[in-house]
Amino acid sequence: MTEYIEALQHLAEQFGKLQGVGRKTAMRMAFSTIELDADSVQEFANAIIEAKQRIHECPICGNLTDRELCSVCEDESRDRSVICVVEDVKAVMSIEKVREFKGVYHVLGGVISPINGITPDKIRFAELLARINRDGAEEVIVATNPTPDGEVTAMYISKYLKPLGIKVTRLAYGIPVGSELEYADEVTLGRAIEGRQDV
Amino acid sequence: MTEYIEALQHLAEQFGKLQGVGRKTAMRMAFSTIELDADSVQEFANAIIEAKQRIHECPICGNLTDRELCSVCEDESRDRSVICVVEDVKAVMSIEKVREFKGVYHVLGGVISPINGITPDKIRFAELLARINRDGAEEVIVATNPTPDGEVTAMYISKYLKPLGIKVTRLAYGIPVGSELEYADEVTLGRAIEGRQDV
């Protein structure tokens, strides 16, 4: 069908590698790309390369950044005694959007999921411990997604940290159960931060 | 919110320039892009540049191609006495997929739309006439979308070509009215080609 324009087909395949992009959407995007003017196309290609080259994990918290540290760890006004533990960078973005949380983050890069063979050593949990020991955090807010794996992870972290005398809280259930943080609206997320509870 | 990773924000803006891609989708795609390995990212950027550089309109029919002529015009077995007139390249792809049509195409690059100031001289209609005069087509199948503007265009072409002794047909209404060719399934499109009628 469409294989007869090789360069277009090839471009559509690249779009198809992105999460959530199906075959038809990929082809529409390929079309839409070549309809852009030449400068925009060049800018697009450069942006892809640059984003990949410049963006890396913050060495402190695992958040993404294109500078040395992420914007949160770089900000000296943030309260280092409260660490919000999240699954991924998207969750950091969602929570930052609310402008309610003044502490710092720790990105686990996943959740414990025994069924999928993801044990605590497969996520950045040791880094969290090391950081708590080093910087002396007083409270850890576990903001993993309200999914079964997210809950298991929260429980694990709580059981591990509480004996060390650290206050462990969980986001209040303002967020709809079974969904992902990324989709929560800002008001709901704000309430969830305010109403965080002991685990 | 997300402006704190400049390179990511910039990449998301590029995705956002594509048709039908909103702000949230664009950001998800930007994330998904930097999750690809470095080679894939390079291939993606190259594919964008290459597609833009290599793909151009077929000088005969206006279809897209990355060679000199498009694959249809290049194919000597296609029947040049029947020209299927379509709005855009996506329609060519849709019809080619059915493998029912053995003639050639003419891409108008739009439809007549008086309300939007698109008069017949704004679409590739003169090129169609020149081509008919030059190559002596016997039948023109007008396969514009079954929308009001598509109908107006079909009527215009019919009124213009019939006095020249050319048979003008329109795709049968197997295709759901008000939608676009691109979304028609292959069986429906196949029937529409079989049952094409005089205008």
mmCIF file with all atom_site columns, C-alpha atoms in Angstrom, chain B residues 9-187:
data_model
loop_
_atom_site.group_PDB
_atom_site.id
_atom_site.type_symbol
_atom_site.label_atom_id
_atom_site.label_alt_id
_atom_site.label_comp_id
_atom_site.label_asym_id
_atom_site.label_entity_id
_atom_site.label_seq_id
_atom_site.pdbx_PDB_ins_code
_atom_site.Cartn_x
_atom_site.Cartn_y
_atom_site.Cartn_z
_atom_site.occupancy
_atom_site.B_iso_or_equiv
_atom_site.pdbx_formal_charge
_atom_site.auth_seq_id
_atom_site.auth_comp_id
_atom_site.auth_asym_id
_atom_site.auth_atom_id
_atom_site.pdbx_PDB_model_num
ATOM 1   C CA . GLN B 1 9   ? 9.963   21.376 26.086  1.00 0.00 ? 9   GLN B CA 1
ATOM 2   C CA . HIS B 1 10  ? 11.451  22.377 22.767  1.00 0.00 ? 10  HIS B CA 1
ATOM 3   C CA . LEU B 1 11  ? 11.067  18.866 21.392  1.00 0.00 ? 11  LEU B CA 1
ATOM 4   C CA . ALA B 1 12  ? 7.451   18.724 22.572  1.00 0.00 ? 12  ALA B CA 1
ATOM 5   C CA . GLU B 1 13  ? 6.799   21.983 20.716  1.00 0.00 ? 13  GLU B CA 1
ATOM 6   C CA . GLN B 1 14  ? 8.011   20.362 17.499  1.00 0.00 ? 14  GLN B CA 1
ATOM 7   C CA . PHE B 1 15  ? 5.657   17.405 17.947  1.00 0.00 ? 15  PHE B CA 1
ATOM 8   C CA . GLY B 1 16  ? 2.906   19.894 18.687  1.00 0.00 ? 16  GLY B CA 1
ATOM 9   C CA . LYS B 1 17  ? 3.301   21.354 15.194  1.00 0.00 ? 17  LYS B CA 1
ATOM 10  C CA . LEU B 1 18  ? 2.008   18.113 13.706  1.00 0.00 ? 18  LEU B CA 1
ATOM 11  C CA . GLN B 1 19  ? -1.635  17.910 12.772  1.00 0.00 ? 19  GLN B CA 1
ATOM 12  C CA . GLY B 1 20  ? -3.869  16.540 15.509  1.00 0.00 ? 20  GLY B CA 1
ATOM 13  C CA . VAL B 1 21  ? -1.169  16.504 18.182  1.00 0.00 ? 21  VAL B CA 1
ATOM 14  C CA . GLY B 1 22  ? -2.184  18.382 21.336  1.00 0.00 ? 22  GLY B CA 1
ATOM 15  C CA . ARG B 1 23  ? 0.017   19.677 24.131  1.00 0.00 ? 23  ARG B CA 1
ATOM 16  C CA . LYS B 1 24  ? -0.224  16.575 26.327  1.00 0.00 ? 24  LYS B CA 1
ATOM 17  C CA . THR B 1 25  ? 0.323   14.143 23.490  1.00 0.00 ? 25  THR B CA 1
ATOM 18  C CA . ALA B 1 26  ? 3.285   16.191 22.296  1.00 0.00 ? 26  ALA B CA 1
ATOM 19  C CA . MET B 1 27  ? 4.905   15.961 25.727  1.00 0.00 ? 27  MET B CA 1
ATOM 20  C CA . ARG B 1 28  ? 4.303   12.206 25.929  1.00 0.00 ? 28  ARG B CA 1
ATOM 21  C CA . MET B 1 29  ? 5.939   11.811 22.549  1.00 0.00 ? 29  MET B CA 1
ATOM 22  C CA . ALA B 1 30  ? 8.919   13.904 23.573  1.00 0.00 ? 30  ALA B CA 1
ATOM 23  C CA . PHE B 1 31  ? 9.351   11.667 26.621  1.00 0.00 ? 31  PHE B CA 1
ATOM 24  C CA . SER B 1 32  ? 8.960   8.575  24.551  1.00 0.00 ? 32  SER B CA 1
ATOM 25  C CA . THR B 1 33  ? 11.559  9.854  22.094  1.00 0.00 ? 33  THR B CA 1
ATOM 26  C CA . ILE B 1 34  ? 14.282  10.332 24.670  1.00 0.00 ? 34  ILE B CA 1
ATOM 27  C CA . GLU B 1 35  ? 13.540  6.851  25.998  1.00 0.00 ? 35  GLU B CA 1
ATOM 28  C CA . LEU B 1 36  ? 14.628  5.404  22.643  1.00 0.00 ? 36  LEU B CA 1
ATOM 29  C CA . ASP B 1 37  ? 18.246  4.307  22.363  1.00 0.00 ? 37  ASP B CA 1
ATOM 30  C CA . ALA B 1 38  ? 20.729  6.730  20.810  1.00 0.00 ? 38  ALA B CA 1
ATOM 31  C CA . ASP B 1 39  ? 20.810  4.912  17.456  1.00 0.00 ? 39  ASP B CA 1
ATOM 32  C CA . SER B 1 40  ? 17.039  4.978  17.114  1.00 0.00 ? 40  SER B CA 1
ATOM 33  C CA . VAL B 1 41  ? 16.997  8.666  17.927  1.00 0.00 ? 41  VAL B CA 1
ATOM 34  C CA . GLN B 1 42  ? 19.599  9.341  15.256  1.00 0.00 ? 42  GLN B CA 1
ATOM 35  C CA . GLU B 1 43  ? 17.616  7.249  12.771  1.00 0.00 ? 43  GLU B CA 1
ATOM 36  C CA . PHE B 1 44  ? 14.460  9.167  13.664  1.00 0.00 ? 44  PHE B CA 1
ATOM 37  C CA . ALA B 1 45  ? 16.128  12.534 13.051  1.00 0.00 ? 45  ALA B CA 1
ATOM 38  C CA . ASN B 1 46  ? 17.626  11.312 9.790   1.00 0.00 ? 46  ASN B CA 1
ATOM 39  C CA . ALA B 1 47  ? 14.284  9.919  8.620   1.00 0.00 ? 47  ALA B CA 1
ATOM 40  C CA . ILE B 1 48  ? 12.662  13.304 9.153   1.00 0.00 ? 48  ILE B CA 1
ATOM 41  C CA . ILE B 1 49  ? 15.305  15.136 7.146   1.00 0.00 ? 49  ILE B CA 1
ATOM 42  C CA . GLU B 1 50  ? 15.393  12.510 4.418   1.00 0.00 ? 50  GLU B CA 1
ATOM 43  C CA . ALA B 1 51  ? 11.647  12.322 4.007   1.00 0.00 ? 51  ALA B CA 1
ATOM 44  C CA . LYS B 1 52  ? 11.458  16.087 3.618   1.00 0.00 ? 52  LYS B CA 1
ATOM 45  C CA . GLN B 1 53  ? 14.400  16.231 1.208   1.00 0.00 ? 53  GLN B CA 1
ATOM 46  C CA . ARG B 1 54  ? 13.523  13.251 -0.942  1.00 0.00 ? 54  ARG B CA 1
ATOM 47  C CA . ILE B 1 55  ? 9.746   13.367 -1.138  1.00 0.00 ? 55  ILE B CA 1
ATOM 48  C CA . HIS B 1 56  ? 8.264   15.652 -3.756  1.00 0.00 ? 56  HIS B CA 1
ATOM 49  C CA . GLU B 1 57  ? 5.239   15.814 -6.013  1.00 0.00 ? 57  GLU B CA 1
ATOM 50  C CA . CYS B 1 58  ? 5.153   13.598 -9.079  1.00 0.00 ? 58  CYS B CA 1
ATOM 51  C CA . PRO B 1 59  ? 5.452   16.032 -12.002 1.00 0.00 ? 59  PRO B CA 1
ATOM 52  C CA . ILE B 1 60  ? 2.706   14.175 -13.877 1.00 0.00 ? 60  ILE B CA 1
ATOM 53  C CA . CYS B 1 61  ? -0.037  13.550 -11.328 1.00 0.00 ? 61  CYS B CA 1
ATOM 54  C CA . GLY B 1 62  ? 0.886   15.430 -8.132  1.00 0.00 ? 62  GLY B CA 1
ATOM 55  C CA . ASN B 1 63  ? 1.119   12.242 -6.072  1.00 0.00 ? 63  ASN B CA 1
ATOM 56  C CA . LEU B 1 64  ? 4.053   12.118 -3.655  1.00 0.00 ? 64  LEU B CA 1
ATOM 57  C CA . THR B 1 65  ? 7.181   10.210 -4.530  1.00 0.00 ? 65  THR B CA 1
ATOM 58  C CA . ASP B 1 66  ? 10.815  9.892  -3.551  1.00 0.00 ? 66  ASP B CA 1
ATOM 59  C CA . ARG B 1 67  ? 11.807  8.910  -7.097  1.00 0.00 ? 67  ARG B CA 1
ATOM 60  C CA . GLU B 1 68  ? 11.446  10.843 -10.361 1.00 0.00 ? 68  GLU B CA 1
ATOM 61  C CA . LEU B 1 69  ? 7.865   9.783  -11.050 1.00 0.00 ? 69  LEU B CA 1
ATOM 62  C CA . CYS B 1 70  ? 5.423   8.281  -8.581  1.00 0.00 ? 70  CYS B CA 1
ATOM 63  C CA . SER B 1 71  ? 5.000   4.523  -8.506  1.00 0.00 ? 71  SER B CA 1
ATOM 64  C CA . VAL B 1 72  ? 1.731   4.710  -10.460 1.00 0.00 ? 72  VAL B CA 1
ATOM 65  C CA . CYS B 1 73  ? 2.969   6.978  -13.258 1.00 0.00 ? 73  CYS B CA 1
ATOM 66  C CA . GLU B 1 74  ? 6.139   4.898  -13.408 1.00 0.00 ? 74  GLU B CA 1
ATOM 67  C CA . ASP B 1 75  ? 4.164   1.693  -13.931 1.00 0.00 ? 75  ASP B CA 1
ATOM 68  C CA . GLU B 1 76  ? 3.685   1.150  -17.658 1.00 0.00 ? 76  GLU B CA 1
ATOM 69  C CA . SER B 1 77  ? 0.934   -1.402 -17.111 1.00 0.00 ? 77  SER B CA 1
ATOM 70  C CA . ARG B 1 78  ? -1.451  1.234  -15.683 1.00 0.00 ? 78  ARG B CA 1
ATOM 71  C CA . ASP B 1 79  ? -4.274  2.318  -17.974 1.00 0.00 ? 79  ASP B CA 1
ATOM 72  C CA . ARG B 1 80  ? -3.673  5.964  -18.867 1.00 0.00 ? 80  ARG B CA 1
ATOM 73  C CA . SER B 1 81  ? -7.126  6.307  -20.423 1.00 0.00 ? 81  SER B CA 1
ATOM 74  C CA . VAL B 1 82  ? -8.763  6.365  -16.983 1.00 0.00 ? 82  VAL B CA 1
ATOM 75  C CA . ILE B 1 83  ? -7.777  9.124  -14.572 1.00 0.00 ? 83  ILE B CA 1
ATOM 76  C CA . CYS B 1 84  ? -8.946  9.033  -10.990 1.00 0.00 ? 84  CYS B CA 1
ATOM 77  C CA . VAL B 1 85  ? -9.092  12.574 -9.615  1.00 0.00 ? 85  VAL B CA 1
ATOM 78  C CA . VAL B 1 86  ? -8.536  12.887 -5.870  1.00 0.00 ? 86  VAL B CA 1
ATOM 79  C CA . GLU B 1 87  ? -8.151  15.685 -3.355  1.00 0.00 ? 87  GLU B CA 1
ATOM 80  C CA . ASP B 1 88  ? -4.903  14.591 -1.811  1.00 0.00 ? 88  ASP B CA 1
ATOM 81  C CA . VAL B 1 89  ? -2.221  11.950 -1.647  1.00 0.00 ? 89  VAL B CA 1
ATOM 82  C CA . LYS B 1 90  ? -3.872  10.144 1.245   1.00 0.00 ? 90  LYS B CA 1
ATOM 83  C CA . ALA B 1 91  ? -6.767  9.317  -1.058  1.00 0.00 ? 91  ALA B CA 1
ATOM 84  C CA . VAL B 1 92  ? -4.327  7.808  -3.583  1.00 0.00 ? 92  VAL B CA 1
ATOM 85  C CA . MET B 1 93  ? -2.960  5.596  -0.851  1.00 0.00 ? 93  MET B CA 1
ATOM 86  C CA . SER B 1 94  ? -6.433  4.533  0.243   1.00 0.00 ? 94  SER B CA 1
ATOM 87  C CA . ILE B 1 95  ? -7.477  3.582  -3.276  1.00 0.00 ? 95  ILE B CA 1
ATOM 88  C CA . GLU B 1 96  ? -4.198  1.835  -4.081  1.00 0.00 ? 96  GLU B CA 1
ATOM 89  C CA . LYS B 1 97  ? -4.691  -0.309 -0.991  1.00 0.00 ? 97  LYS B CA 1
ATOM 90  C CA . VAL B 1 98  ? -7.834  -1.837 -2.535  1.00 0.00 ? 98  VAL B CA 1
ATOM 91  C CA . ARG B 1 99  ? -5.848  -3.039 -5.584  1.00 0.00 ? 99  ARG B CA 1
ATOM 92  C CA . GLU B 1 100 ? -8.987  -2.642 -7.708  1.00 0.00 ? 100 GLU B CA 1
ATOM 93  C CA . PHE B 1 101 ? -8.168  0.442  -9.742  1.00 0.00 ? 101 PHE B CA 1
ATOM 94  C CA . LYS B 1 102 ? -5.838  -0.010 -12.729 1.00 0.00 ? 102 LYS B CA 1
ATOM 95  C CA . GLY B 1 103 ? -5.864  3.536  -14.099 1.00 0.00 ? 103 GLY B CA 1
ATOM 96  C CA . VAL B 1 104 ? -3.790  6.547  -13.092 1.00 0.00 ? 104 VAL B CA 1
ATOM 97  C CA . TYR B 1 105 ? -4.374  9.402  -10.656 1.00 0.00 ? 105 TYR B CA 1
ATOM 98  C CA . HIS B 1 106 ? -4.561  13.150 -10.614 1.00 0.00 ? 106 HIS B CA 1
ATOM 99  C CA . VAL B 1 107 ? -4.108  14.860 -7.267  1.00 0.00 ? 107 VAL B CA 1
ATOM 100 C CA . LEU B 1 108 ? -5.928  18.196 -7.107  1.00 0.00 ? 108 LEU B CA 1
ATOM 101 C CA . GLY B 1 109 ? -4.232  19.289 -3.916  1.00 0.00 ? 109 GLY B CA 1
ATOM 102 C CA . GLY B 1 110 ? -7.529  20.558 -2.508  1.00 0.00 ? 110 GLY B CA 1
ATOM 103 C CA . VAL B 1 111 ? -11.166 21.103 -3.451  1.00 0.00 ? 111 VAL B CA 1
ATOM 104 C CA . ILE B 1 112 ? -13.100 24.028 -4.800  1.00 0.00 ? 112 ILE B CA 1
ATOM 105 C CA . SER B 1 113 ? -14.551 25.903 -1.840  1.00 0.00 ? 113 SER B CA 1
ATOM 106 C CA . PRO B 1 114 ? -16.049 29.288 -2.721  1.00 0.00 ? 114 PRO B CA 1
ATOM 107 C CA . ILE B 1 115 ? -16.664 30.041 0.972   1.00 0.00 ? 115 ILE B CA 1
ATOM 108 C CA . ASN B 1 116 ? -12.935 29.686 1.663   1.00 0.00 ? 116 ASN B CA 1
ATOM 109 C CA . GLY B 1 117 ? -11.926 31.516 -1.483  1.00 0.00 ? 117 GLY B CA 1
ATOM 110 C CA . ILE B 1 118 ? -10.635 28.364 -3.154  1.00 0.00 ? 118 ILE B CA 1
ATOM 111 C CA . THR B 1 119 ? -11.508 28.800 -6.782  1.00 0.00 ? 119 THR B CA 1
ATOM 112 C CA . PRO B 1 120 ? -10.703 26.261 -9.534  1.00 0.00 ? 120 PRO B CA 1
ATOM 113 C CA . ASP B 1 121 ? -7.431  28.056 -10.323 1.00 0.00 ? 121 ASP B CA 1
ATOM 114 C CA . LYS B 1 122 ? -6.194  27.346 -6.777  1.00 0.00 ? 122 LYS B CA 1
ATOM 115 C CA . ILE B 1 123 ? -6.250  23.567 -7.300  1.00 0.00 ? 123 ILE B CA 1
ATOM 116 C CA . ARG B 1 124 ? -4.442  21.524 -9.940  1.00 0.00 ? 124 ARG B CA 1
ATOM 117 C CA . PHE B 1 125 ? -7.361  21.626 -12.360 1.00 0.00 ? 125 PHE B CA 1
ATOM 118 C CA . ALA B 1 126 ? -5.559  23.327 -15.266 1.00 0.00 ? 126 ALA B CA 1
ATOM 119 C CA . GLU B 1 127 ? -2.927  20.584 -15.006 1.00 0.00 ? 127 GLU B CA 1
ATOM 120 C CA . LEU B 1 128 ? -5.704  18.003 -15.285 1.00 0.00 ? 128 LEU B CA 1
ATOM 121 C CA . LEU B 1 129 ? -7.061  19.644 -18.444 1.00 0.00 ? 129 LEU B CA 1
ATOM 122 C CA . ALA B 1 130 ? -3.601  19.920 -19.987 1.00 0.00 ? 130 ALA B CA 1
ATOM 123 C CA . ARG B 1 131 ? -2.976  16.297 -19.210 1.00 0.00 ? 131 ARG B CA 1
ATOM 124 C CA . ILE B 1 132 ? -6.268  15.161 -20.723 1.00 0.00 ? 132 ILE B CA 1
ATOM 125 C CA . ASN B 1 133 ? -5.561  17.182 -23.864 1.00 0.00 ? 133 ASN B CA 1
ATOM 126 C CA . ARG B 1 134 ? -2.067  15.760 -24.084 1.00 0.00 ? 134 ARG B CA 1
ATOM 127 C CA . ASP B 1 135 ? -2.700  12.109 -23.217 1.00 0.00 ? 135 ASP B CA 1
ATOM 128 C CA . GLY B 1 136 ? -6.293  11.782 -24.371 1.00 0.00 ? 136 GLY B CA 1
ATOM 129 C CA . ALA B 1 137 ? -8.028  10.237 -21.356 1.00 0.00 ? 137 ALA B CA 1
ATOM 130 C CA . GLU B 1 138 ? -11.419 8.606  -21.989 1.00 0.00 ? 138 GLU B CA 1
ATOM 131 C CA . GLU B 1 139 ? -12.785 8.516  -18.485 1.00 0.00 ? 139 GLU B CA 1
ATOM 132 C CA . VAL B 1 140 ? -12.299 10.649 -15.407 1.00 0.00 ? 140 VAL B CA 1
ATOM 133 C CA . ILE B 1 141 ? -13.406 9.155  -12.101 1.00 0.00 ? 141 ILE B CA 1
ATOM 134 C CA . VAL B 1 142 ? -13.948 11.960 -9.624  1.00 0.00 ? 142 VAL B CA 1
ATOM 135 C CA . ALA B 1 143 ? -13.031 10.550 -6.218  1.00 0.00 ? 143 ALA B CA 1
ATOM 136 C CA . THR B 1 144 ? -13.153 13.716 -4.156  1.00 0.00 ? 144 THR B CA 1
ATOM 137 C CA . ASN B 1 145 ? -14.384 13.231 -0.586  1.00 0.00 ? 145 ASN B CA 1
ATOM 138 C CA . PRO B 1 146 ? -18.183 12.961 -0.158  1.00 0.00 ? 146 PRO B CA 1
ATOM 139 C CA . THR B 1 147 ? -18.331 16.364 1.543   1.00 0.00 ? 147 THR B CA 1
ATOM 140 C CA . PRO B 1 148 ? -20.143 19.473 0.240   1.00 0.00 ? 148 PRO B CA 1
ATOM 141 C CA . ASP B 1 149 ? -16.907 20.927 -1.176  1.00 0.00 ? 149 ASP B CA 1
ATOM 142 C CA . GLY B 1 150 ? -15.986 17.548 -2.633  1.00 0.00 ? 150 GLY B CA 1
ATOM 143 C CA . GLU B 1 151 ? -19.382 17.426 -4.363  1.00 0.00 ? 151 GLU B CA 1
ATOM 144 C CA . VAL B 1 152 ? -19.048 20.969 -5.707  1.00 0.00 ? 152 VAL B CA 1
ATOM 145 C CA . THR B 1 153 ? -15.651 20.046 -7.125  1.00 0.00 ? 153 THR B CA 1
ATOM 146 C CA . ALA B 1 154 ? -17.038 16.887 -8.713  1.00 0.00 ? 154 ALA B CA 1
ATOM 147 C CA . MET B 1 155 ? -19.865 18.875 -10.314 1.00 0.00 ? 155 MET B CA 1
ATOM 148 C CA . TYR B 1 156 ? -17.469 21.495 -11.624 1.00 0.00 ? 156 TYR B CA 1
ATOM 149 C CA . ILE B 1 157 ? -15.162 18.923 -13.155 1.00 0.00 ? 157 ILE B CA 1
ATOM 150 C CA . SER B 1 158 ? -18.093 17.057 -14.657 1.00 0.00 ? 158 SER B CA 1
ATOM 151 C CA . LYS B 1 159 ? -19.599 20.177 -16.246 1.00 0.00 ? 159 LYS B CA 1
ATOM 152 C CA . TYR B 1 160 ? -16.239 21.152 -17.667 1.00 0.00 ? 160 TYR B CA 1
ATOM 153 C CA . LEU B 1 161 ? -15.171 17.798 -19.044 1.00 0.00 ? 161 LEU B CA 1
ATOM 154 C CA . LYS B 1 162 ? -18.417 16.345 -20.381 1.00 0.00 ? 162 LYS B CA 1
ATOM 155 C CA . PRO B 1 163 ? -18.664 18.813 -23.287 1.00 0.00 ? 163 PRO B CA 1
ATOM 156 C CA . LEU B 1 164 ? -15.172 17.649 -24.271 1.00 0.00 ? 164 LEU B CA 1
ATOM 157 C CA . GLY B 1 165 ? -16.584 14.174 -24.805 1.00 0.00 ? 165 GLY B CA 1
ATOM 158 C CA . ILE B 1 166 ? -14.996 12.655 -21.727 1.00 0.00 ? 166 ILE B CA 1
ATOM 159 C CA . LYS B 1 167 ? -16.888 10.178 -19.585 1.00 0.00 ? 167 LYS B CA 1
ATOM 160 C CA . VAL B 1 168 ? -17.027 11.541 -16.054 1.00 0.00 ? 168 VAL B CA 1
ATOM 161 C CA . THR B 1 169 ? -17.933 9.201  -13.206 1.00 0.00 ? 169 THR B CA 1
ATOM 162 C CA . ARG B 1 170 ? -18.140 9.537  -9.460  1.00 0.00 ? 170 ARG B CA 1
ATOM 163 C CA . LEU B 1 171 ? -17.388 6.846  -6.856  1.00 0.00 ? 171 LEU B CA 1
ATOM 164 C CA . ALA B 1 172 ? -20.548 4.986  -5.821  1.00 0.00 ? 172 ALA B CA 1
ATOM 165 C CA . TYR B 1 173 ? -21.980 5.915  -2.474  1.00 0.00 ? 173 TYR B CA 1
ATOM 166 C CA . GLY B 1 174 ? -20.674 2.958  -0.662  1.00 0.00 ? 174 GLY B CA 1
ATOM 167 C CA . ILE B 1 175 ? -18.547 5.433  1.286   1.00 0.00 ? 175 ILE B CA 1
ATOM 168 C CA . PRO B 1 176 ? -20.281 6.951  4.309   1.00 0.00 ? 176 PRO B CA 1
ATOM 169 C CA . VAL B 1 177 ? -21.331 10.518 3.508   1.00 0.00 ? 177 VAL B CA 1
ATOM 170 C CA . GLY B 1 178 ? -19.601 13.291 5.453   1.00 0.00 ? 178 GLY B CA 1
ATOM 171 C CA . SER B 1 179 ? -16.476 11.320 6.268   1.00 0.00 ? 179 SER B CA 1
ATOM 172 C CA . GLU B 1 180 ? -13.113 11.160 4.538   1.00 0.00 ? 180 GLU B CA 1
ATOM 173 C CA . LEU B 1 181 ? -11.816 8.563  2.087   1.00 0.00 ? 181 LEU B CA 1
ATOM 174 C CA . GLU B 1 182 ? -8.897  7.825  4.323   1.00 0.00 ? 182 GLU B CA 1
ATOM 175 C CA . TYR B 1 183 ? -11.162 6.233  6.915   1.00 0.00 ? 183 TYR B CA 1
ATOM 176 C CA . ALA B 1 184 ? -13.154 4.011  4.559   1.00 0.00 ? 184 ALA B CA 1
ATOM 177 C CA . ASP B 1 185 ? -12.489 0.299  4.929   1.00 0.00 ? 185 ASP B CA 1
ATOM 178 C CA . GLU B 1 186 ? -11.143 -1.598 1.960   1.00 0.00 ? 186 GLU B CA 1
ATOM 179 C CA . VAL B 1 187 ? -14.336 -3.519 1.110   1.00 0.00 ? 187 VAL B CA 1
#
